[in-house]
Every structure is written in structure tokens, then in C-alpha cells.
mmCIF file with all atom_site columns, C-alpha atoms in Angstrom:
data_model
loop_
_atom_site.group_PDB
_atom_site.id
_atom_site.type_symbol
_atom_site.label_atom_id
_atom_site.label_alt_id
_atom_site.label_comp_id
_atom_site.label_asym_id
_atom_site.label_entity_id
_atom_site.label_seq_id
_atom_site.pdbx_PDB_ins_code
_atom_site.Cartn_x
_atom_site.Cartn_y
_atom_site.Cartn_z
_atom_site.occupancy
_atom_site.B_iso_or_equiv
_atom_site.pdbx_formal_charge
_atom_site.auth_seq_id
_atom_site.auth_comp_id
_atom_site.auth_asym_id
_atom_site.auth_atom_id
_atom_site.pdbx_PDB_model_num
ATOM 1   C CA . MET E 1 1   ? 0.000   0.000  0.000  1.00 36.00 ? 12  MET E CA 1
ATOM 2   C CA . SER E 1 2   ? 1.332   3.458  -0.900 1.00 36.00 ? 13  SER E CA 1
ATOM 3   C CA . GLN E 1 3   ? 2.042   5.796  2.010  1.00 39.00 ? 14  GLN E CA 1
ATOM 4   C CA . ASN E 1 4   ? -0.511  8.291  0.664  1.00 40.00 ? 15  ASN E CA 1
ATOM 5   C CA . VAL E 1 5   ? -3.396  5.862  0.168  1.00 45.00 ? 16  VAL E CA 1
ATOM 6   C CA . LEU E 1 6   ? -5.736  5.014  3.019  1.00 44.00 ? 17  LEU E CA 1
ATOM 7   C CA . ASP E 1 7   ? -7.265  1.575  3.259  1.00 48.00 ? 18  ASP E CA 1
ATOM 8   C CA . PRO E 1 8   ? -11.003 2.366  3.592  1.00 51.00 ? 19  PRO E CA 1
ATOM 9   C CA . ASP E 1 9   ? -11.706 -1.007 5.225  1.00 51.00 ? 20  ASP E CA 1
ATOM 10  C CA . PHE E 1 10  ? -9.082  -0.605 7.964  1.00 51.00 ? 21  PHE E CA 1
ATOM 11  C CA . LEU E 1 11  ? -10.606 0.630  11.221 1.00 51.00 ? 22  LEU E CA 1
ATOM 12  C CA . GLY E 1 12  ? -7.449  1.286  13.211 1.00 58.00 ? 23  GLY E CA 1
ATOM 13  C CA . THR E 1 13  ? -5.143  4.285  13.174 1.00 64.00 ? 24  THR E CA 1
ATOM 14  C CA . GLN E 1 14  ? -3.439  5.093  9.875  1.00 68.00 ? 25  GLN E CA 1
ATOM 15  C CA . VAL E 1 15  ? -0.611  7.469  8.966  1.00 72.00 ? 26  VAL E CA 1
ATOM 16  C CA . ARG E 1 16  ? -0.362  9.405  5.707  1.00 71.00 ? 27  ARG E CA 1
ATOM 17  C CA . TRP E 1 17  ? 1.797   12.246 4.435  1.00 72.00 ? 28  TRP E CA 1
ATOM 18  C CA . GLY E 1 18  ? -0.071  15.512 3.944  1.00 72.00 ? 29  GLY E CA 1
ATOM 19  C CA . LYS E 1 19  ? 1.159   18.892 2.725  1.00 75.00 ? 30  LYS E CA 1
ATOM 20  C CA . ASP E 1 20  ? 2.228   19.799 6.292  1.00 70.00 ? 31  ASP E CA 1
ATOM 21  C CA . GLY E 1 21  ? 3.934   16.471 7.022  1.00 70.00 ? 32  GLY E CA 1
ATOM 22  C CA . PRO E 1 22  ? 2.680   13.220 8.502  1.00 70.00 ? 33  PRO E CA 1
ATOM 23  C CA . GLN E 1 23  ? -0.904  12.996 9.665  1.00 70.00 ? 34  GLN E CA 1
ATOM 24  C CA . ILE E 1 24  ? -2.687  10.406 11.754 1.00 69.00 ? 35  ILE E CA 1
ATOM 25  C CA . VAL E 1 25  ? -6.245  9.423  10.907 1.00 67.00 ? 36  VAL E CA 1
ATOM 26  C CA . THR E 1 26  ? -8.333  7.805  13.612 1.00 68.00 ? 37  THR E CA 1
ATOM 27  C CA . HIS E 1 27  ? -11.914 6.695  13.598 1.00 67.00 ? 38  HIS E CA 1
ATOM 28  C CA . ARG E 1 28  ? -14.551 8.477  15.611 1.00 78.00 ? 39  ARG E CA 1
ATOM 29  C CA . LEU E 1 29  ? -17.912 6.993  16.511 1.00 86.00 ? 40  LEU E CA 1
ATOM 30  C CA . SER E 1 30  ? -20.656 9.585  16.388 1.00 91.00 ? 41  SER E CA 1
ATOM 31  C CA . VAL E 1 31  ? -24.359 9.307  17.185 1.00 95.00 ? 42  VAL E CA 1
ATOM 32  C CA . SER E 1 32  ? -27.240 11.739 17.406 1.00 96.00 ? 43  SER E CA 1
ATOM 33  C CA . VAL E 1 33  ? -30.619 11.262 19.043 1.00 97.00 ? 44  VAL E CA 1
ATOM 34  C CA . GLU E 1 34  ? -33.375 11.800 16.456 1.00 98.00 ? 45  GLU E CA 1
ATOM 35  C CA . GLU E 1 35  ? -36.453 10.903 18.561 1.00 97.00 ? 46  GLU E CA 1
ATOM 36  C CA . GLY E 1 36  ? -37.175 10.459 22.238 1.00 97.00 ? 47  GLY E CA 1
ATOM 37  C CA . PRO E 1 37  ? -36.713 12.392 25.493 1.00 97.00 ? 48  PRO E CA 1
ATOM 38  C CA . ASP E 1 38  ? -33.113 13.335 24.590 1.00 97.00 ? 49  ASP E CA 1
ATOM 39  C CA . ARG E 1 39  ? -33.816 14.472 21.015 1.00 97.00 ? 50  ARG E CA 1
ATOM 40  C CA . GLY E 1 40  ? -30.959 16.641 19.737 1.00 96.00 ? 51  GLY E CA 1
ATOM 41  C CA . ALA E 1 41  ? -28.322 15.058 21.976 1.00 96.00 ? 52  ALA E CA 1
ATOM 42  C CA . THR E 1 42  ? -25.096 14.011 20.270 1.00 94.00 ? 53  THR E CA 1
ATOM 43  C CA . CYS E 1 43  ? -22.066 11.990 21.270 1.00 93.00 ? 54  CYS E CA 1
ATOM 44  C CA . ASP E 1 44  ? -18.646 11.702 19.600 1.00 89.00 ? 55  ASP E CA 1
ATOM 45  C CA . VAL E 1 45  ? -16.178 9.118  20.871 1.00 86.00 ? 56  VAL E CA 1
ATOM 46  C CA . GLU E 1 46  ? -12.636 8.699  19.616 1.00 77.00 ? 57  GLU E CA 1
ATOM 47  C CA . GLY E 1 47  ? -11.827 5.052  19.798 1.00 75.00 ? 58  GLY E CA 1
ATOM 48  C CA . SER E 1 48  ? -13.441 1.791  18.915 1.00 81.00 ? 59  SER E CA 1
ATOM 49  C CA . ARG E 1 49  ? -16.375 1.576  21.370 1.00 90.00 ? 60  ARG E CA 1
ATOM 50  C CA . LEU E 1 50  ? -19.418 3.698  22.239 1.00 94.00 ? 61  LEU E CA 1
ATOM 51  C CA . VAL E 1 51  ? -21.783 2.556  25.027 1.00 96.00 ? 62  VAL E CA 1
ATOM 52  C CA . ILE E 1 52  ? -25.405 3.718  25.213 1.00 97.00 ? 63  ILE E CA 1
ATOM 53  C CA . GLY E 1 53  ? -27.554 3.586  28.351 1.00 97.00 ? 64  GLY E CA 1
ATOM 54  C CA . THR E 1 54  ? -28.872 5.530  31.337 1.00 97.00 ? 65  THR E CA 1
ATOM 55  C CA . THR E 1 55  ? -25.907 5.261  33.711 1.00 96.00 ? 66  THR E CA 1
ATOM 56  C CA . THR E 1 56  ? -23.375 8.098  33.784 1.00 96.00 ? 67  THR E CA 1
ATOM 57  C CA . GLU E 1 57  ? -20.673 5.544  32.927 1.00 95.00 ? 68  GLU E CA 1
ATOM 58  C CA . CYS E 1 58  ? -22.073 5.332  29.364 1.00 96.00 ? 69  CYS E CA 1
ATOM 59  C CA . ASP E 1 59  ? -20.809 7.496  26.511 1.00 94.00 ? 70  ASP E CA 1
ATOM 60  C CA . LEU E 1 60  ? -24.346 8.458  25.433 1.00 96.00 ? 71  LEU E CA 1
ATOM 61  C CA . VAL E 1 61  ? -26.461 8.883  28.576 1.00 97.00 ? 72  VAL E CA 1
ATOM 62  C CA . LEU E 1 62  ? -30.217 8.781  27.934 1.00 97.00 ? 73  LEU E CA 1
ATOM 63  C CA . ARG E 1 63  ? -33.186 9.699  30.176 1.00 97.00 ? 74  ARG E CA 1
ATOM 64  C CA . ASP E 1 64  ? -35.596 7.335  28.393 1.00 98.00 ? 75  ASP E CA 1
ATOM 65  C CA . PRO E 1 65  ? -37.225 5.155  31.120 1.00 97.00 ? 76  PRO E CA 1
ATOM 66  C CA . HIS E 1 66  ? -37.361 2.229  28.654 1.00 98.00 ? 77  HIS E CA 1
ATOM 67  C CA . VAL E 1 67  ? -33.559 2.175  28.211 1.00 98.00 ? 78  VAL E CA 1
ATOM 68  C CA . SER E 1 68  ? -31.407 -0.048 30.435 1.00 98.00 ? 79  SER E CA 1
ATOM 69  C CA . ARG E 1 69  ? -28.451 1.209  32.448 1.00 98.00 ? 80  ARG E CA 1
ATOM 70  C CA . ARG E 1 70  ? -25.984 -0.317 29.952 1.00 98.00 ? 81  ARG E CA 1
ATOM 71  C CA . HIS E 1 71  ? -28.287 -0.943 27.010 1.00 98.00 ? 82  HIS E CA 1
ATOM 72  C CA . CYS E 1 72  ? -26.066 -1.477 23.947 1.00 98.00 ? 83  CYS E CA 1
ATOM 73  C CA . GLU E 1 73  ? -22.719 -0.677 22.401 1.00 97.00 ? 84  GLU E CA 1
ATOM 74  C CA . ILE E 1 74  ? -21.312 0.160  18.978 1.00 95.00 ? 85  ILE E CA 1
ATOM 75  C CA . VAL E 1 75  ? -17.895 -1.343 18.317 1.00 90.00 ? 86  VAL E CA 1
ATOM 76  C CA . ALA E 1 76  ? -15.471 -0.796 15.429 1.00 84.00 ? 87  ALA E CA 1
ATOM 77  C CA . THR E 1 77  ? -14.046 -4.181 14.401 1.00 80.00 ? 88  THR E CA 1
ATOM 78  C CA . ASP E 1 78  ? -11.906 -5.467 11.538 1.00 72.00 ? 89  ASP E CA 1
ATOM 79  C CA . ASP E 1 79  ? -15.176 -6.454 9.819  1.00 75.00 ? 90  ASP E CA 1
ATOM 80  C CA . GLY E 1 80  ? -16.868 -3.051 10.165 1.00 79.00 ? 91  GLY E CA 1
ATOM 81  C CA . TYR E 1 81  ? -19.108 -1.587 12.830 1.00 88.00 ? 92  TYR E CA 1
ATOM 82  C CA . LYS E 1 82  ? -21.157 -3.848 15.080 1.00 93.00 ? 93  LYS E CA 1
ATOM 83  C CA . LEU E 1 83  ? -24.114 -3.109 17.309 1.00 97.00 ? 94  LEU E CA 1
ATOM 84  C CA . ARG E 1 84  ? -24.414 -5.322 20.387 1.00 97.00 ? 95  ARG E CA 1
ATOM 85  C CA . ASP E 1 85  ? -27.266 -5.458 22.876 1.00 98.00 ? 96  ASP E CA 1
ATOM 86  C CA . LEU E 1 86  ? -25.808 -5.693 26.397 1.00 98.00 ? 97  LEU E CA 1
ATOM 87  C CA . GLY E 1 87  ? -28.634 -7.755 27.887 1.00 97.00 ? 98  GLY E CA 1
ATOM 88  C CA . SER E 1 88  ? -31.123 -4.900 27.957 1.00 98.00 ? 99  SER E CA 1
ATOM 89  C CA . THR E 1 89  ? -34.653 -5.415 29.253 1.00 96.00 ? 100 THR E CA 1
ATOM 90  C CA . ASN E 1 90  ? -36.487 -3.995 26.214 1.00 97.00 ? 101 ASN E CA 1
ATOM 91  C CA . GLY E 1 91  ? -34.082 -4.936 23.429 1.00 97.00 ? 102 GLY E CA 1
ATOM 92  C CA . THR E 1 92  ? -32.222 -3.082 20.692 1.00 98.00 ? 103 THR E CA 1
ATOM 93  C CA . MET E 1 93  ? -33.602 -2.647 17.178 1.00 98.00 ? 104 MET E CA 1
ATOM 94  C CA . ILE E 1 94  ? -32.313 -1.833 13.719 1.00 96.00 ? 105 ILE E CA 1
ATOM 95  C CA . GLY E 1 95  ? -35.351 -1.023 11.618 1.00 90.00 ? 106 GLY E CA 1
ATOM 96  C CA . ALA E 1 96  ? -38.128 -3.426 12.651 1.00 92.00 ? 107 ALA E CA 1
ATOM 97  C CA . ALA E 1 97  ? -35.753 -6.189 13.788 1.00 96.00 ? 108 ALA E CA 1
ATOM 98  C CA . PHE E 1 98  ? -34.580 -6.885 17.322 1.00 97.00 ? 109 PHE E CA 1
ATOM 99  C CA . VAL E 1 99  ? -30.853 -7.672 17.368 1.00 97.00 ? 110 VAL E CA 1
ATOM 100 C CA . THR E 1 100 ? -28.431 -9.088 19.892 1.00 98.00 ? 111 THR E CA 1
ATOM 101 C CA . GLU E 1 101 ? -25.468 -8.433 17.577 1.00 97.00 ? 112 GLU E CA 1
ATOM 102 C CA . ALA E 1 102 ? -25.551 -7.070 14.035 1.00 96.00 ? 113 ALA E CA 1
ATOM 103 C CA . VAL E 1 103 ? -23.450 -5.257 11.472 1.00 93.00 ? 114 VAL E CA 1
ATOM 104 C CA . LEU E 1 104 ? -24.193 -1.548 11.700 1.00 92.00 ? 115 LEU E CA 1
ATOM 105 C CA . LEU E 1 105 ? -23.851 0.408  8.480  1.00 90.00 ? 116 LEU E CA 1
ATOM 106 C CA . PRO E 1 106 ? -22.958 4.103  8.439  1.00 88.00 ? 117 PRO E CA 1
ATOM 107 C CA . GLN E 1 107 ? -26.057 6.336  8.571  1.00 92.00 ? 118 GLN E CA 1
ATOM 108 C CA . ALA E 1 108 ? -28.105 3.522  10.176 1.00 94.00 ? 119 ALA E CA 1
ATOM 109 C CA . GLU E 1 109 ? -30.853 4.250  12.675 1.00 96.00 ? 120 GLU E CA 1
ATOM 110 C CA . LEU E 1 110 ? -31.237 2.137  15.781 1.00 97.00 ? 121 LEU E CA 1
ATOM 111 C CA . ARG E 1 111 ? -33.925 2.123  18.445 1.00 98.00 ? 122 ARG E CA 1
ATOM 112 C CA . VAL E 1 112 ? -33.473 1.657  22.180 1.00 98.00 ? 123 VAL E CA 1
ATOM 113 C CA . GLY E 1 113 ? -36.624 2.082  24.256 1.00 97.00 ? 124 GLY E CA 1
ATOM 114 C CA . ASP E 1 114 ? -38.524 5.059  22.808 1.00 97.00 ? 125 ASP E CA 1
ATOM 115 C CA . THR E 1 115 ? -35.310 6.613  21.478 1.00 98.00 ? 126 THR E CA 1
ATOM 116 C CA . VAL E 1 116 ? -34.146 6.608  17.837 1.00 98.00 ? 127 VAL E CA 1
ATOM 117 C CA . ILE E 1 117 ? -30.410 7.100  17.323 1.00 98.00 ? 128 ILE E CA 1
ATOM 118 C CA . HIS E 1 118 ? -28.610 7.930  14.066 1.00 97.00 ? 129 HIS E CA 1
ATOM 119 C CA . PHE E 1 119 ? -25.100 6.437  13.646 1.00 95.00 ? 130 PHE E CA 1
ATOM 120 C CA . MET E 1 120 ? -22.442 8.439  11.757 1.00 91.00 ? 131 MET E CA 1
ATOM 121 C CA . PRO E 1 121 ? -18.844 7.169  11.863 1.00 84.00 ? 132 PRO E CA 1
ATOM 122 C CA . LYS E 1 122 ? -16.244 9.806  10.992 1.00 76.00 ? 133 LYS E CA 1
ATOM 123 C CA . ARG E 1 123 ? -12.532 10.060 10.407 1.00 63.00 ? 134 ARG E CA 1
ATOM 124 C CA . ARG E 1 124 ? -10.410 12.563 12.275 1.00 57.00 ? 135 ARG E CA 1
ATOM 125 C CA . TRP E 1 125 ? -7.128  13.942 10.908 1.00 55.00 ? 136 TRP E CA 1
ATOM 126 C CA . VAL E 1 126 ? -4.401  15.067 13.310 1.00 55.00 ? 137 VAL E CA 1
ATOM 127 C CA . THR E 1 127 ? -1.132  16.621 12.097 1.00 56.00 ? 138 THR E CA 1
ATOM 128 C CA . ILE E 1 128 ? 1.899   15.367 13.986 1.00 56.00 ? 139 ILE E CA 1
ATOM 129 C CA . MET E 1 129 ? 4.078   18.202 15.287 1.00 58.00 ? 140 MET E CA 1
ATOM 130 C CA . ASP E 1 130 ? 7.876   17.937 15.054 1.00 58.00 ? 141 ASP E CA 1
ATOM 131 C CA . SER E 1 131 ? 9.627   17.874 18.397 1.00 62.00 ? 142 SER E CA 1
ATOM 132 C CA . ARG E 1 132 ? 12.672  19.965 19.189 1.00 68.00 ? 143 ARG E CA 1
ATOM 133 C CA . ALA E 1 133 ? 13.918  17.206 21.500 1.00 70.00 ? 144 ALA E CA 1
ATOM 134 C CA . SER E 1 134 ? 16.845  15.077 20.361 1.00 72.00 ? 145 SER E CA 1
ATOM 135 C CA . HIS E 1 135 ? 15.622  12.022 22.236 1.00 67.00 ? 146 HIS E CA 1
ATOM 136 C CA . PHE E 1 136 ? 12.544  10.283 23.588 1.00 67.00 ? 147 PHE E CA 1
ATOM 137 C CA . GLY E 1 137 ? 13.456  7.870  26.373 1.00 71.00 ? 148 GLY E CA 1
ATOM 138 C CA . GLY E 1 138 ? 16.228  5.683  24.987 1.00 76.00 ? 149 GLY E CA 1
ATOM 139 C CA . LEU E 1 139 ? 15.521  6.722  21.379 1.00 73.00 ? 150 LEU E CA 1
ATOM 140 C CA . PHE E 1 140 ? 18.030  9.296  20.018 1.00 73.00 ? 151 PHE E CA 1
ATOM 141 C CA . GLY E 1 141 ? 18.123  11.194 16.706 1.00 72.00 ? 152 GLY E CA 1
ATOM 142 C CA . THR E 1 142 ? 17.777  14.618 15.101 1.00 71.00 ? 153 THR E CA 1
ATOM 143 C CA . SER E 1 143 ? 16.555  13.823 11.568 1.00 70.00 ? 154 SER E CA 1
ATOM 144 C CA . PRO E 1 144 ? 12.999  14.964 10.681 1.00 62.00 ? 155 PRO E CA 1
ATOM 145 C CA . ALA E 1 145 ? 11.738  11.375 10.969 1.00 62.00 ? 156 ALA E CA 1
ATOM 146 C CA . MET E 1 146 ? 13.313  10.971 14.409 1.00 60.00 ? 157 MET E CA 1
ATOM 147 C CA . ARG E 1 147 ? 11.973  14.344 15.610 1.00 56.00 ? 158 ARG E CA 1
ATOM 148 C CA . ILE E 1 148 ? 8.471   13.114 14.812 1.00 54.00 ? 159 ILE E CA 1
ATOM 149 C CA . CYS E 1 149 ? 9.125   9.957  16.849 1.00 54.00 ? 160 CYS E CA 1
ATOM 150 C CA . SER E 1 150 ? 10.323  12.014 19.807 1.00 50.00 ? 161 SER E CA 1
ATOM 151 C CA . THR E 1 151 ? 7.196   14.167 19.993 1.00 50.00 ? 162 THR E CA 1
ATOM 152 C CA . PRO E 1 152 ? 5.926   13.645 23.549 1.00 45.00 ? 163 PRO E CA 1
ATOM 153 C CA . ALA E 1 153 ? 2.192   13.294 24.029 1.00 41.00 ? 164 ALA E CA 1
ATOM 154 C CA . ALA E 1 154 ? 2.171   16.478 26.123 1.00 32.00 ? 165 ALA E CA 1
ATOM 155 C CA . THR E 1 155 ? 3.093   18.597 23.068 1.00 37.00 ? 166 THR E CA 1
ATOM 156 C CA . CYS E 1 156 ? 0.675   16.935 20.668 1.00 35.00 ? 167 CYS E CA 1
ATOM 157 C CA . ARG E 1 157 ? -2.072  19.273 19.417 1.00 37.00 ? 168 ARG E CA 1
ATOM 158 C CA . SER E 1 158 ? -4.776  16.797 20.381 1.00 35.00 ? 169 SER E CA 1
ATOM 159 C CA . ASN E 1 159 ? -5.261  14.101 22.969 1.00 35.00 ? 170 ASN E CA 1
ATOM 160 C CA . CYS E 1 160 ? -4.925  11.316 20.379 1.00 34.00 ? 171 CYS E CA 1
ATOM 161 C CA . CYS E 1 161 ? -1.473  10.398 21.707 1.00 36.00 ? 172 CYS E CA 1
ATOM 162 C CA . ARG E 1 162 ? -2.428  10.106 25.361 1.00 34.00 ? 173 ARG E CA 1
#
């Protein structure tokens, strides 16, 4: 694979060279509530898992009384996005079908309790900043490639490195 071509089926982190140097692309799971008590609520999670339910430990916290504490999750896998019911009382639906685990396509709508949720995966580009440090731990070097490697997470422009 060329260093400038992204594999659209790969769900992990990828690196490509942009006009300002190397960039990291990560996947972001994004949902918005279309119907129900929390209509208009949105949730963006960087990473491979988004949990939906009523407990504050969930990524998308709903007030719908028909939603379980930990109702369902969306997970990015090597095979695409999957929706998993987490043993909820009232079930999880895609369209008119109840599912325990199913492939979730981008732009899909799912139903939990009386709430309809729209799923929108996104990619996020982060430019890697060069470090002025000549080493990172036991790694030493001053070439442009090595300065990128020695960029500590604390100087990164986003929290993707932490």
C-alpha cells in the first residue's frame, strides 16, 4: 500500500503524508438522538467503542425510562461496525428487527426504548508536530523522521497520543 493511500476497510489508526507532514487518521464513533426524550443530543467518541444507556458511565447517557443502564454498544471491528445489545430489558432494534449483535452500516438508525439514534462514523485527521527534543526515552536522533518519533504526548495538538 502506498504511504498516501488510506485503506477504507481498515478501522485502526493510519498514517499518511499531507502537505504539512505526517498525519494520523483515527476513527470516531458519532451518534445523534433523532427521537425520544433526549432528542438533539449528540455523542462523539474517539476510539473503537461507544456505550449507550442511562448510567453516567455510558458514553451516550439517555433519560428514556425504557432504556437499560448499559443498554447497547457500537464497536469498530476489523469487519466493520457492530451493534451489540448488552442484555437490555427492552431490546435493541435496527429497523423493525430486534438484534443481539448485528453489522451496523454508516447512517443507520437504531432504536433503544422510545429513542431513535442515528449512527455516523467519521474520520479525524491530526497533524503530527515535530519535536525539538533530540531524544525520547532511549531513542536518540535529530533527523525529521526521528523528531516526529520524539514528539511527547504532552506537546501533541490533540489528545490522540495520550
